[in-house]
Amino acid sequence: MQSSTQTHTDIISSERVEGTAVYNKAGDRLGSIDDLMIDKRSGQIRYAVLEFGGFLGIGADRYPLPWNILKYDTSLDGYVVPLDKDTLEGAPHYVGGEPPVYSDDYGRSVNRHYGLE
Amino acid sequence: MQSSTQTHTDIISSERVEGTAVYNKAGDRLGSIDDLMIDKRSGQIRYAVLEFGGFLGIGADRYPLPWNILKYDTSLDGYVVPLDKDTLEGAPHYVGGEPPVYSDDYGRSVNRHYGLE
C-alpha cells in the first residue's frame, strides 16, 4: 500500500497503513490492517488491528497487535509479524467493527499474550 | 465521532479520529480530520490532516496540523485548535488525496508555522 513517494520519508499516512497486508515470517498472508488504536493524549499508536476471515469485512475477526511487533517489508509491500498460527489462535480478538473498550486491563492482556509486559 | 464506549479509555481508533470535526477557540467549525501522518518507526502520530473546502472531499484543501495542538472537547465532540483564520491561511497545505513527501524539511516548515520547533 506504499507508493514510491512514501519510501523517501519516515512518515506514512494512516490511510495507507489501513488495508496493508500482514504476513508471518514464512511469508503466509495472515490478513490486513483494519484499524489503528491510538493513545489519545500522546498520539502514540499502541495497536494495529489485524483483520482476517469474514466476507468483505463482515464477520471478520480482529486481533489487536502491539505496534512494535510489526516490521514493514518493502519486498512484500506489507508488514511481517513473528507469529505462528498457534500464537494468533489464542490471542485476544473480537468480531465486528466496533472495538471493545481498550481498558488498561485489556491492553495488558494483549501485551502479555505477545510477551510484552 | 466518539461513542460512549470510547470515553472510558485513553485509547481511540484511527477510524474514529478520521472524520472528527475541528473547531477554533471561537467555536467555528474549520473542517474535519482526513488523515493521520505517522512516524513509521516509532508509531508516533506527528500530524493530523485538517480537510476543508471542496465537494465531497474532491478539491479539498488539506492542512497538516501538529498533533500536539489538537485538544479533544467532549462537549463539541470534536477537536479544538488555537488557530485563527490568518494563521491557517498562510499555513502549509496541499490539494488532493495524495500527500506530499513529508520530508524533514516539510515537517519542519509545518512545525515552524505553528510555532513549534
PDB file of C-alpha atoms in Angstrom:
ATOM      1  CA  MET A   1       0.000   0.000   0.000  1.00  0.00           C
ATOM      2  CA  GLN A   2       3.019   2.284  -0.181  1.00  0.00           C
ATOM      3  CA  SER A   3       3.692   4.374  -3.248  1.00  0.00           C
ATOM      4  CA  SER A   4       7.136   5.429  -4.356  1.00  0.00           C
ATOM      5  CA  THR A   5       6.552   8.888  -2.894  1.00  0.00           C
ATOM      6  CA  GLN A   6       6.297   7.333   0.559  1.00  0.00           C
ATOM      7  CA  THR A   7       9.591   5.494   0.583  1.00  0.00           C
ATOM      8  CA  HIS A   8      11.643   8.687   0.786  1.00  0.00           C
ATOM      9  CA  THR A   9      10.377   9.557   4.199  1.00  0.00           C
ATOM     10  CA  ASP A  10       9.772   8.054   7.589  1.00  0.00           C
ATOM     11  CA  ILE A  11       6.252   9.435   7.700  1.00  0.00           C
ATOM     12  CA  ILE A  12       3.305   7.394   6.476  1.00  0.00           C
ATOM     13  CA  SER A  13      -0.384   8.141   6.191  1.00  0.00           C
ATOM     14  CA  SER A  14      -2.919   6.231   8.300  1.00  0.00           C
ATOM     15  CA  GLU A  15      -4.924   5.738   5.117  1.00  0.00           C
ATOM     16  CA  ARG A  16      -2.009   3.794   3.657  1.00  0.00           C
ATOM     17  CA  VAL A  17      -1.425   1.706   6.755  1.00  0.00           C
ATOM     18  CA  GLU A  18      -5.077   0.695   6.844  1.00  0.00           C
ATOM     19  CA  GLY A  19      -5.500  -2.094   4.311  1.00  0.00           C
ATOM     20  CA  THR A  20      -1.830  -3.062   4.242  1.00  0.00           C
ATOM     21  CA  ALA A  21      -1.225  -6.814   4.217  1.00  0.00           C
ATOM     22  CA  VAL A  22       0.284  -8.645   7.185  1.00  0.00           C
ATOM     23  CA  TYR A  23       2.442 -11.742   6.761  1.00  0.00           C
ATOM     24  CA  ASN A  24       4.079 -14.214   9.110  1.00  0.00           C
ATOM     25  CA  LYS A  25       7.785 -14.973   8.834  1.00  0.00           C
ATOM     26  CA  ALA A  26       7.076 -17.904   6.496  1.00  0.00           C
ATOM     27  CA  GLY A  27       5.530 -15.414   4.065  1.00  0.00           C
ATOM     28  CA  ASP A  28       1.919 -16.555   4.590  1.00  0.00           C
ATOM     29  CA  ARG A  29      -0.603 -13.745   4.357  1.00  0.00           C
ATOM     30  CA  LEU A  30      -2.416 -13.509   7.696  1.00  0.00           C
ATOM     31  CA  GLY A  31      -4.765 -10.674   6.795  1.00  0.00           C
ATOM     32  CA  SER A  32      -4.598  -6.907   6.655  1.00  0.00           C
ATOM     33  CA  ILE A  33      -4.541  -3.901   8.962  1.00  0.00           C
ATOM     34  CA  ASP A  34      -8.058  -2.671   9.598  1.00  0.00           C
ATOM     35  CA  ASP A  35      -7.578  -0.008  12.193  1.00  0.00           C
ATOM     36  CA  LEU A  36      -5.063   1.668  14.497  1.00  0.00           C
ATOM     37  CA  MET A  37      -5.588   2.123  18.232  1.00  0.00           C
ATOM     38  CA  ILE A  38      -4.071   5.365  19.454  1.00  0.00           C
ATOM     39  CA  ASP A  39      -3.182   6.744  22.860  1.00  0.00           C
ATOM     40  CA  LYS A  40      -5.277   9.932  22.777  1.00  0.00           C
ATOM     41  CA  ARG A  41      -3.011  12.050  24.881  1.00  0.00           C
ATOM     42  CA  SER A  42       0.394  11.163  23.488  1.00  0.00           C
ATOM     43  CA  GLY A  43      -0.646  10.358  19.926  1.00  0.00           C
ATOM     44  CA  GLN A  44       1.268   7.093  20.169  1.00  0.00           C
ATOM     45  CA  ILE A  45      -0.112   4.145  18.221  1.00  0.00           C
ATOM     46  CA  ARG A  46      -0.421   1.242  20.629  1.00  0.00           C
ATOM     47  CA  TYR A  47      -2.031  -1.434  18.443  1.00  0.00           C
ATOM     48  CA  ALA A  48      -2.557  -2.183  14.789  1.00  0.00           C
ATOM     49  CA  VAL A  49      -5.696  -4.246  14.348  1.00  0.00           C
ATOM     50  CA  LEU A  50      -5.219  -7.279  12.115  1.00  0.00           C
ATOM     51  CA  GLU A  51      -8.384  -8.320  10.305  1.00  0.00           C
ATOM     52  CA  PHE A  52      -8.998 -11.654   8.690  1.00  0.00           C
ATOM     53  CA  GLY A  53     -11.794 -14.015   7.767  1.00  0.00           C
ATOM     54  CA  GLY A  54     -15.360 -12.931   7.195  1.00  0.00           C
ATOM     55  CA  PHE A  55     -16.771 -11.683   3.926  1.00  0.00           C
ATOM     56  CA  LEU A  56     -15.985  -8.146   2.768  1.00  0.00           C
ATOM     57  CA  GLY A  57     -15.112  -7.333   6.348  1.00  0.00           C
ATOM     58  CA  ILE A  58     -18.431  -8.598   7.729  1.00  0.00           C
ATOM     59  CA  GLY A  59     -17.935 -11.173  10.446  1.00  0.00           C
ATOM     60  CA  ALA A  60     -14.185 -10.739  10.243  1.00  0.00           C
ATOM     61  CA  ASP A  61     -12.054 -11.415  13.298  1.00  0.00           C
ATOM     62  CA  ARG A  62      -9.957  -8.524  14.572  1.00  0.00           C
ATOM     63  CA  TYR A  63      -6.744  -9.041  16.515  1.00  0.00           C
ATOM     64  CA  PRO A  64      -5.015  -6.061  18.109  1.00  0.00           C
ATOM     65  CA  LEU A  65      -1.268  -6.467  17.635  1.00  0.00           C
ATOM     66  CA  PRO A  66       1.241  -4.368  19.579  1.00  0.00           C
ATOM     67  CA  TRP A  67       2.600  -1.843  17.066  1.00  0.00           C
ATOM     68  CA  ASN A  68       6.187  -2.751  17.979  1.00  0.00           C
ATOM     69  CA  ILE A  69       5.955  -6.292  16.647  1.00  0.00           C
ATOM     70  CA  LEU A  70       5.097  -5.153  13.103  1.00  0.00           C
ATOM     71  CA  LYS A  71       8.040  -4.697  10.759  1.00  0.00           C
ATOM     72  CA  TYR A  72       7.479  -3.267   7.312  1.00  0.00           C
ATOM     73  CA  ASP A  73       8.959  -5.325   4.467  1.00  0.00           C
ATOM     74  CA  THR A  74       9.298  -3.386   1.225  1.00  0.00           C
ATOM     75  CA  SER A  75       9.697  -6.542  -0.888  1.00  0.00           C
ATOM     76  CA  LEU A  76       6.369  -7.898   0.386  1.00  0.00           C
ATOM     77  CA  ASP A  77       4.768  -4.452   0.453  1.00  0.00           C
ATOM     78  CA  GLY A  78       3.366  -5.403   3.808  1.00  0.00           C
ATOM     79  CA  TYR A  79       4.080  -5.950   7.490  1.00  0.00           C
ATOM     80  CA  VAL A  80       5.738  -9.049   8.850  1.00  0.00           C
ATOM     81  CA  VAL A  81       4.985 -10.293  12.341  1.00  0.00           C
ATOM     82  CA  PRO A  82       6.887 -13.001  14.225  1.00  0.00           C
ATOM     83  CA  LEU A  83       3.745 -15.012  14.973  1.00  0.00           C
ATOM     84  CA  ASP A  84       2.768 -18.572  14.267  1.00  0.00           C
ATOM     85  CA  LYS A  85      -0.793 -19.808  13.879  1.00  0.00           C
ATOM     86  CA  ASP A  86      -0.987 -21.111  17.442  1.00  0.00           C
ATOM     87  CA  THR A  87       0.014 -17.778  18.967  1.00  0.00           C
ATOM     88  CA  LEU A  88      -2.624 -15.997  16.931  1.00  0.00           C
ATOM     89  CA  GLU A  89      -5.370 -18.537  17.624  1.00  0.00           C
ATOM     90  CA  GLY A  90      -5.182 -17.996  21.354  1.00  0.00           C
ATOM     91  CA  ALA A  91      -4.805 -14.214  21.093  1.00  0.00           C
ATOM     92  CA  PRO A  92      -7.304 -11.598  22.297  1.00  0.00           C
ATOM     93  CA  HIS A  93      -9.676 -10.752  19.467  1.00  0.00           C
ATOM     94  CA  TYR A  94     -13.153  -9.558  18.703  1.00  0.00           C
ATOM     95  CA  VAL A  95     -15.674  -9.717  15.902  1.00  0.00           C
ATOM     96  CA  GLY A  96     -17.230  -6.771  14.139  1.00  0.00           C
ATOM     97  CA  GLY A  97     -16.443  -3.150  13.528  1.00  0.00           C
ATOM     98  CA  GLU A  98     -16.888  -1.617  16.958  1.00  0.00           C
ATOM     99  CA  PRO A  99     -13.797  -2.201  19.071  1.00  0.00           C
ATOM    100  CA  PRO A 100     -14.184  -3.165  22.730  1.00  0.00           C
ATOM    101  CA  VAL A 101     -13.119  -0.744  25.435  1.00  0.00           C
ATOM    102  CA  TYR A 102      -9.342  -0.771  25.374  1.00  0.00           C
ATOM    103  CA  SER A 103      -9.047  -0.516  29.134  1.00  0.00           C
ATOM    104  CA  ASP A 104      -5.699  -0.841  30.888  1.00  0.00           C
ATOM    105  CA  ASP A 105      -6.596  -4.461  31.675  1.00  0.00           C
ATOM    106  CA  TYR A 106      -7.471  -5.223  28.079  1.00  0.00           C
ATOM    107  CA  GLY A 107      -4.259  -3.616  26.844  1.00  0.00           C
ATOM    108  CA  ARG A 108      -2.247  -5.575  29.387  1.00  0.00           C
ATOM    109  CA  SER A 109      -3.885  -8.842  28.325  1.00  0.00           C
ATOM    110  CA  VAL A 110      -2.925  -8.129  24.701  1.00  0.00           C
ATOM    111  CA  ASN A 111       0.653  -7.207  25.565  1.00  0.00           C
ATOM    112  CA  ARG A 112       1.002 -10.220  27.850  1.00  0.00           C
ATOM    113  CA  HIS A 113      -0.145 -12.554  25.098  1.00  0.00           C
ATOM    114  CA  TYR A 114       2.637 -11.309  22.833  1.00  0.00           C
ATOM    115  CA  GLY A 115       5.245 -11.460  25.567  1.00  0.00           C
ATOM    116  CA  LEU A 116       5.425  -7.698  26.103  1.00  0.00           C
ATOM    117  CA  GLU A 117       4.905  -6.504  29.635  1.00  0.00           C
TER     118      GLU A 117
ATOM    119  CA  MET B   1     -17.179  10.846  16.488  1.00  0.00           C
ATOM    120  CA  GLN B   2     -16.695   9.278  19.917  1.00  0.00           C
ATOM    121  CA  SER B   3     -19.175   6.804  21.251  1.00  0.00           C
ATOM    122  CA  SER B   4     -19.841   6.302  24.928  1.00  0.00           C
ATOM    123  CA  THR B   5     -17.719   3.166  24.880  1.00  0.00           C
ATOM    124  CA  GLN B   6     -14.708   5.275  23.957  1.00  0.00           C
ATOM    125  CA  THR B   7     -14.858   7.738  26.814  1.00  0.00           C
ATOM    126  CA  HIS B   8     -13.836   5.162  29.419  1.00  0.00           C
ATOM    127  CA  THR B   9     -10.408   4.758  27.957  1.00  0.00           C
ATOM    128  CA  ASP B  10      -7.472   6.746  26.702  1.00  0.00           C
ATOM    129  CA  ILE B  11      -7.295   4.667  23.557  1.00  0.00           C
ATOM    130  CA  ILE B  12      -9.115   5.736  20.404  1.00  0.00           C
ATOM    131  CA  SER B  13      -9.456   4.159  16.991  1.00  0.00           C
ATOM    132  CA  SER B  14      -7.979   5.852  13.907  1.00  0.00           C
ATOM    133  CA  GLU B  15     -11.304   5.232  12.185  1.00  0.00           C
ATOM    134  CA  ARG B  16     -12.968   7.436  14.800  1.00  0.00           C
ATOM    135  CA  VAL B  17     -10.384  10.185  14.617  1.00  0.00           C
ATOM    136  CA  GLU B  18     -10.748  10.364  10.838  1.00  0.00           C
ATOM    137  CA  GLY B  19     -13.839  12.428  10.146  1.00  0.00           C
ATOM    138  CA  THR B  20     -13.891  14.142  13.527  1.00  0.00           C
ATOM    139  CA  ALA B  21     -14.709  17.867  13.363  1.00  0.00           C
ATOM    140  CA  VAL B  22     -12.131  20.536  14.158  1.00  0.00           C
ATOM    141  CA  TYR B  23     -13.095  23.887  15.689  1.00  0.00           C
ATOM    142  CA  ASN B  24     -11.248  27.065  16.522  1.00  0.00           C
ATOM    143  CA  LYS B  25     -11.450  28.551  20.007  1.00  0.00           C
ATOM    144  CA  ALA B  26     -14.415  30.724  18.975  1.00  0.00           C
ATOM    145  CA  GLY B  27     -16.337  27.510  18.245  1.00  0.00           C
ATOM    146  CA  ASP B  28     -16.298  27.915  14.438  1.00  0.00           C
ATOM    147  CA  ARG B  29     -16.045  24.643  12.578  1.00  0.00           C
ATOM    148  CA  LEU B  30     -12.874  24.686  10.490  1.00  0.00           C
ATOM    149  CA  GLY B  31     -13.268  21.288   8.865  1.00  0.00           C
ATOM    150  CA  SER B  32     -12.561  17.696   9.800  1.00  0.00           C
ATOM    151  CA  ILE B  33      -9.651  15.298  10.202  1.00  0.00           C
ATOM    152  CA  ASP B  34      -8.989  13.473   6.970  1.00  0.00           C
ATOM    153  CA  ASP B  35      -5.840  11.560   7.690  1.00  0.00           C
ATOM    154  CA  LEU B  36      -3.085  10.978  10.230  1.00  0.00           C
ATOM    155  CA  MET B  37       0.618  11.169   9.418  1.00  0.00           C
ATOM    156  CA  ILE B  38       2.616   8.656  11.425  1.00  0.00           C
ATOM    157  CA  ASP B  39       6.289   8.226  12.188  1.00  0.00           C
ATOM    158  CA  LYS B  40       6.773   4.706  10.808  1.00  0.00           C
ATOM    159  CA  ARG B  41       9.432   3.598  13.196  1.00  0.00           C
ATOM    160  CA  SER B  42       8.092   4.902  16.495  1.00  0.00           C
ATOM    161  CA  GLY B  43       4.382   4.737  15.693  1.00  0.00           C
ATOM    162  CA  GLN B  44       4.025   8.316  16.889  1.00  0.00           C
ATOM    163  CA  ILE B  45       1.385  10.443  15.166  1.00  0.00           C
ATOM    164  CA  ARG B  46       3.082  13.633  14.017  1.00  0.00           C
ATOM    165  CA  TYR B  47       0.266  15.393  12.136  1.00  0.00           C
ATOM    166  CA  ALA B  48      -3.488  15.259  11.866  1.00  0.00           C
ATOM    167  CA  VAL B  49      -4.560  16.466   8.442  1.00  0.00           C
ATOM    168  CA  LEU B  50      -7.371  19.015   8.532  1.00  0.00           C
ATOM    169  CA  GLU B  51      -9.549  18.935   5.434  1.00  0.00           C
ATOM    170  CA  PHE B  52     -11.897  21.654   4.349  1.00  0.00           C
ATOM    171  CA  GLY B  53     -13.458  23.104   1.240  1.00  0.00           C
ATOM    172  CA  GLY B  54     -14.037  21.137  -1.950  1.00  0.00           C
ATOM    173  CA  PHE B  55     -17.031  18.989  -2.691  1.00  0.00           C
ATOM    174  CA  LEU B  56     -17.338  15.551  -1.072  1.00  0.00           C
ATOM    175  CA  GLY B  57     -13.611  15.692  -0.453  1.00  0.00           C
ATOM    176  CA  ILE B  58     -12.737  16.445  -4.097  1.00  0.00           C
ATOM    177  CA  GLY B  59     -10.610  19.556  -4.442  1.00  0.00           C
ATOM    178  CA  ALA B  60     -10.493  19.945  -0.677  1.00  0.00           C
ATOM    179  CA  ASP B  61      -7.534  21.679   0.921  1.00  0.00           C
ATOM    180  CA  ARG B  62      -5.521  19.638   3.407  1.00  0.00           C
ATOM    181  CA  TYR B  63      -3.564  21.229   6.235  1.00  0.00           C
ATOM    182  CA  PRO B  64      -1.240  19.100   8.340  1.00  0.00           C
ATOM    183  CA  LEU B  65      -1.564  20.202  11.961  1.00  0.00           C
ATOM    184  CA  PRO B  66       0.929  19.141  14.623  1.00  0.00           C
ATOM    185  CA  TRP B  67      -0.890  16.519  16.715  1.00  0.00           C
ATOM    186  CA  ASN B  68       0.034  18.345  19.926  1.00  0.00           C
ATOM    187  CA  ILE B  69      -2.067  21.411  19.126  1.00  0.00           C
ATOM    188  CA  LEU B  70      -5.319  19.434  18.903  1.00  0.00           C
ATOM    189  CA  LYS B  71      -7.315  19.189  22.112  1.00  0.00           C
ATOM    190  CA  TYR B  72     -10.389  16.992  22.236  1.00  0.00           C
ATOM    191  CA  ASP B  73     -13.516  18.720  23.551  1.00  0.00           C
ATOM    192  CA  THR B  74     -16.217  16.296  24.626  1.00  0.00           C
ATOM    193  CA  SER B  75     -18.952  18.967  24.600  1.00  0.00           C
ATOM    194  CA  LEU B  76     -18.211  19.778  20.940  1.00  0.00           C
ATOM    195  CA  ASP B  77     -17.492  16.139  20.085  1.00  0.00           C
ATOM    196  CA  GLY B  78     -14.516  17.443  18.158  1.00  0.00           C
ATOM    197  CA  TYR B  79     -11.028  18.842  18.361  1.00  0.00           C
ATOM    198  CA  VAL B  80     -10.256  22.443  19.212  1.00  0.00           C
ATOM    199  CA  VAL B  81      -7.161  24.174  17.835  1.00  0.00           C
ATOM    200  CA  PRO B  82      -5.813  27.560  18.947  1.00  0.00           C
ATOM    201  CA  LEU B  83      -5.714  28.930  15.385  1.00  0.00           C
ATOM    202  CA  ASP B  84      -7.246  31.985  13.820  1.00  0.00           C
ATOM    203  CA  LYS B  85      -8.124  32.281  10.139  1.00  0.00           C
ATOM    204  CA  ASP B  86      -4.940  34.215   9.306  1.00  0.00           C
ATOM    205  CA  THR B  87      -2.669  31.553  10.792  1.00  0.00           C
ATOM    206  CA  LEU B  88      -4.431  28.873   8.800  1.00  0.00           C
ATOM    207  CA  GLU B  89      -4.476  30.828   5.530  1.00  0.00           C
ATOM    208  CA  GLY B  90      -0.705  31.118   5.445  1.00  0.00           C
ATOM    209  CA  ALA B  91      -0.118  27.537   6.582  1.00  0.00           C
ATOM    210  CA  PRO B  92       1.473  24.722   4.549  1.00  0.00           C
ATOM    211  CA  HIS B  93      -1.240  22.830   2.708  1.00  0.00           C
ATOM    212  CA  TYR B  94      -1.924  20.758  -0.349  1.00  0.00           C
ATOM    213  CA  VAL B  95      -4.848  19.795  -2.544  1.00  0.00           C
ATOM    214  CA  GLY B  96      -5.998  16.280  -3.279  1.00  0.00           C
ATOM    215  CA  GLY B  97      -5.770  12.882  -1.718  1.00  0.00           C
ATOM    216  CA  GLU B  98      -2.121  12.005  -2.210  1.00  0.00           C
ATOM    217  CA  PRO B  99       0.000  13.676   0.474  1.00  0.00           C
ATOM    218  CA  PRO B 100       3.316  15.239  -0.484  1.00  0.00           C
ATOM    219  CA  VAL B 101       6.549  13.690   0.736  1.00  0.00           C
ATOM    220  CA  TYR B 102       6.711  14.551   4.421  1.00  0.00           C
ATOM    221  CA  SER B 103      10.449  15.118   4.357  1.00  0.00           C
ATOM    222  CA  ASP B 104      12.275  16.512   7.363  1.00  0.00           C
ATOM    223  CA  ASP B 105      12.219  19.928   5.680  1.00  0.00           C
ATOM    224  CA  TYR B 106       8.491  19.756   5.070  1.00  0.00           C
ATOM    225  CA  GLY B 107       7.844  18.679   8.637  1.00  0.00           C
ATOM    226  CA  ARG B 108       9.990  21.493   9.953  1.00  0.00           C
ATOM    227  CA  SER B 109       8.149  24.038   7.805  1.00  0.00           C
ATOM    228  CA  VAL B 110       4.849  22.851   9.261  1.00  0.00           C
ATOM    229  CA  ASN B 111       6.098  22.934  12.826  1.00  0.00           C
ATOM    230  CA  ARG B 112       7.684  26.346  12.332  1.00  0.00           C
ATOM    231  CA  HIS B 113       4.426  27.765  11.042  1.00  0.00           C
ATOM    232  CA  TYR B 114       2.676  26.734  14.236  1.00  0.00           C
ATOM    233  CA  GLY B 115       5.456  27.997  16.457  1.00  0.00           C
ATOM    234  CA  LEU B 116       6.809  24.546  17.331  1.00  0.00           C
ATOM    235  CA  GLU B 117      10.481  23.976  16.722  1.00  0.00           C
TER     236      GLU B 117
END
